[in-house]
XYZ file of C-alpha atoms in Angstrom:
188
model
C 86.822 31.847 54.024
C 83.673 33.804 54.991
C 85.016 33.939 58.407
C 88.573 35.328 58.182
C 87.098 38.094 56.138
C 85.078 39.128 58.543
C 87.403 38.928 61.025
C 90.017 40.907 58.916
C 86.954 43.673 58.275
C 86.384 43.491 62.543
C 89.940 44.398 62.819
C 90.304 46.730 60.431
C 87.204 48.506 62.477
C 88.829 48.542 65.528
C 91.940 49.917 63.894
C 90.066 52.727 62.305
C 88.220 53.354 65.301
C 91.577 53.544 67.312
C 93.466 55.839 64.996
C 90.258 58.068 65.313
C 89.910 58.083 68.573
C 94.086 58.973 68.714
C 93.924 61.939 66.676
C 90.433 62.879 68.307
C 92.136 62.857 71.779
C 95.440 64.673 70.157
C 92.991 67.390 68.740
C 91.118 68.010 72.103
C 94.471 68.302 73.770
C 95.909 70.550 71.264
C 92.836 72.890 71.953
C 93.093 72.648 75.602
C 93.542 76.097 77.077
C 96.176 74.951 79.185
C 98.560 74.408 75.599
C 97.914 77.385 74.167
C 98.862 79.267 77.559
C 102.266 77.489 77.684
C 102.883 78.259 74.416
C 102.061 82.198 75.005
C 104.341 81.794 77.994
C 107.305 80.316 76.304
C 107.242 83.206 73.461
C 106.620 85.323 76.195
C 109.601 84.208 78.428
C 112.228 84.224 75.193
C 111.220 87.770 74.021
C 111.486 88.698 78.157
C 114.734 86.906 78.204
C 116.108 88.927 75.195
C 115.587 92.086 77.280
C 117.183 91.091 80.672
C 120.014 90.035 78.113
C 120.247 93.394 76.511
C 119.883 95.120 80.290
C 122.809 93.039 81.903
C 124.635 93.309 78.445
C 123.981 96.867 77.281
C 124.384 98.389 80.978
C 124.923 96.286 83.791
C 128.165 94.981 82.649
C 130.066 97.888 81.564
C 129.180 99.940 84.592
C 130.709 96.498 86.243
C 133.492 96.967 83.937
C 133.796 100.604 84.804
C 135.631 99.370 87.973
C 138.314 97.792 85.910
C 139.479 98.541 82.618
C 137.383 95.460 80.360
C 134.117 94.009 79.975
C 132.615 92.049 82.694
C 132.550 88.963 80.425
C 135.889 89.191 79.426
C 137.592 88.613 82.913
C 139.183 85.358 83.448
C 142.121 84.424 85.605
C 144.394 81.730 84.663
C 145.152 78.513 86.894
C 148.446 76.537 84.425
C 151.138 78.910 82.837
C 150.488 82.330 81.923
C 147.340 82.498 79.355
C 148.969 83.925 76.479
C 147.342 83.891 72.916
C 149.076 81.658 70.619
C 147.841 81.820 66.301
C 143.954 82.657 68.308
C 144.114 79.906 70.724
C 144.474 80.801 74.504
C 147.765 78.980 75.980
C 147.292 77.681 79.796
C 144.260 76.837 81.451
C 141.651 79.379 81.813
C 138.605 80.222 83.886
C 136.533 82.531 82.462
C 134.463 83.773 85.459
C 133.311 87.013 83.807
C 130.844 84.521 82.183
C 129.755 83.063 85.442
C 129.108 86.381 87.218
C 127.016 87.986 84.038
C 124.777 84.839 83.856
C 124.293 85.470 87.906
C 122.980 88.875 87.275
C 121.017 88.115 84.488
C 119.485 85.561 86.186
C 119.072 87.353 89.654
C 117.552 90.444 87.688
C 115.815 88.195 86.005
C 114.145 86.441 89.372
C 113.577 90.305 90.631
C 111.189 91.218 87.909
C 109.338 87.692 87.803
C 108.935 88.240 91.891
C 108.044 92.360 92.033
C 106.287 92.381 88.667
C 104.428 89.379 88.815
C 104.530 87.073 91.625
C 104.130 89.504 94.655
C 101.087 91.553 92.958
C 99.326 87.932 92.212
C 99.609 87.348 95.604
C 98.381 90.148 96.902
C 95.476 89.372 94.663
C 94.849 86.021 95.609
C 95.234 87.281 99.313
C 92.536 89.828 98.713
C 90.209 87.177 97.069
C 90.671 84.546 100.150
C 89.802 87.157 102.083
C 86.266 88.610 100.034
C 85.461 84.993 100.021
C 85.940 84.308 103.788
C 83.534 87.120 104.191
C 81.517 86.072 102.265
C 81.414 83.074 103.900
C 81.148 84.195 106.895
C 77.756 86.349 106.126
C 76.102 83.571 104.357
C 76.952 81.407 107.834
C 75.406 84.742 110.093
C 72.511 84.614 107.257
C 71.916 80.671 107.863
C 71.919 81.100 111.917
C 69.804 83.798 111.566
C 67.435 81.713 109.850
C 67.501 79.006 112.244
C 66.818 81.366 114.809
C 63.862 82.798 113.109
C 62.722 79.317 112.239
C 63.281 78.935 116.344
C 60.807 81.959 117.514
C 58.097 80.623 114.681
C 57.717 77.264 116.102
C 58.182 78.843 120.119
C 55.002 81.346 118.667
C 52.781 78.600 117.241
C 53.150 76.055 120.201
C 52.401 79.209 122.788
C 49.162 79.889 120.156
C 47.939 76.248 120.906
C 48.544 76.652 124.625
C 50.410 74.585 127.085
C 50.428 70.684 126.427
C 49.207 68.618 128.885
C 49.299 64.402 129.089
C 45.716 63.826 130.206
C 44.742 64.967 126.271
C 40.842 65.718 127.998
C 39.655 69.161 126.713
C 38.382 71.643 129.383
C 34.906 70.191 130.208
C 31.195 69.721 128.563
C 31.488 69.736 124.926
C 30.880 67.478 122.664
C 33.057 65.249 120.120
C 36.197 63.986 120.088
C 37.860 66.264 122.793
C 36.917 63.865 125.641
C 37.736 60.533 126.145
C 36.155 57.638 128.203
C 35.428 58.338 132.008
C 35.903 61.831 131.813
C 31.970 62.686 132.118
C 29.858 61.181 135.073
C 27.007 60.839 132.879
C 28.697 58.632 130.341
């Protein structure tokens, strides 16, 4: 019986371990920057929403409106009979297109302040980094031929210093030491 207990306690372990490990990983995604961002977006986007709302509500559709005699939500055009109201309930078949065109405006004013207010000055950000960087770049590459060419002139300096090499390797005449080899002497 010694046995299944501790392969009951080795389980349980594991499972213990596992749940940990579960939450742990839920916890470190939960304080991932990238969460808490989305989240500021969304309450961001619903209060933004609210506004274009109130714009295309408040303004946009009664100057719309103006050109007719009702608000822009309220026009509709009927396809089957004649759209009377019957006890609150419309009679016929009804398209309410009013609707449609405010949620187009609310959505293309919508797009226009995303793109003008947010998308194009980003850009033009991002456009100005690329470019700092790519001159950046660009002296650190001048920078590393310059040091090549320096590195160039040192060694063209130190091999004039040691004067012209030669493939006999005998010095210039009567010394002594290692500078001649065999034959080079007539006394030798």
């Amino acid at each position: 019986m010694a046995p299944h207990t501790a392969a009951q306690a080795t389980k349980g372990t594991l499972v213990a371990e596992k749940k940990e490990s579960l939450m742990g990983g839920f916890k470190a995604f939960l304080m991932r920057g990238n969460v808490i961002d989305l989240a500021v977006a969304v309450v961001i986007g619903a209060a933004f929403t609210n506004i274009v709302n109130s714009v295309v509500k408040g303004i946009i559709n009664p100057v719309v409106g103006a050109f007719g005699t009702k608000d822009l939500e309220s026009y509709s055009s009927c396809i089957k009979d004649s759209c009377v109201v019957v006890d609150g309930e419309v009679q016929g078949i009804q398209l309410q297109w009013g609707l449609v065109l405010s949620a187009v405006l609310s959505f293309l004013i919508t797009a226009a302040v995303v793109y003008f207010l947010m998308v194009l000055p980003m850009a033009k950000i991002l456009a100005k980094r690329a470019a700092h960087d790519k001159a950046k770049e660009g002296v650190a590459e001048t920078m590393e031929i310059s040091e090549l060419e320096v590195l160039k002139e040192i060694r063209d300096h130190l091999v004039s210093q040691r004067g012209p090499v030669t493939g006999t390797g005998a010095g210039s005449g009567g010394g002594s030491g290692a500078g001649g080899g065999s034959g080079t002497h007539p006394t030798s």
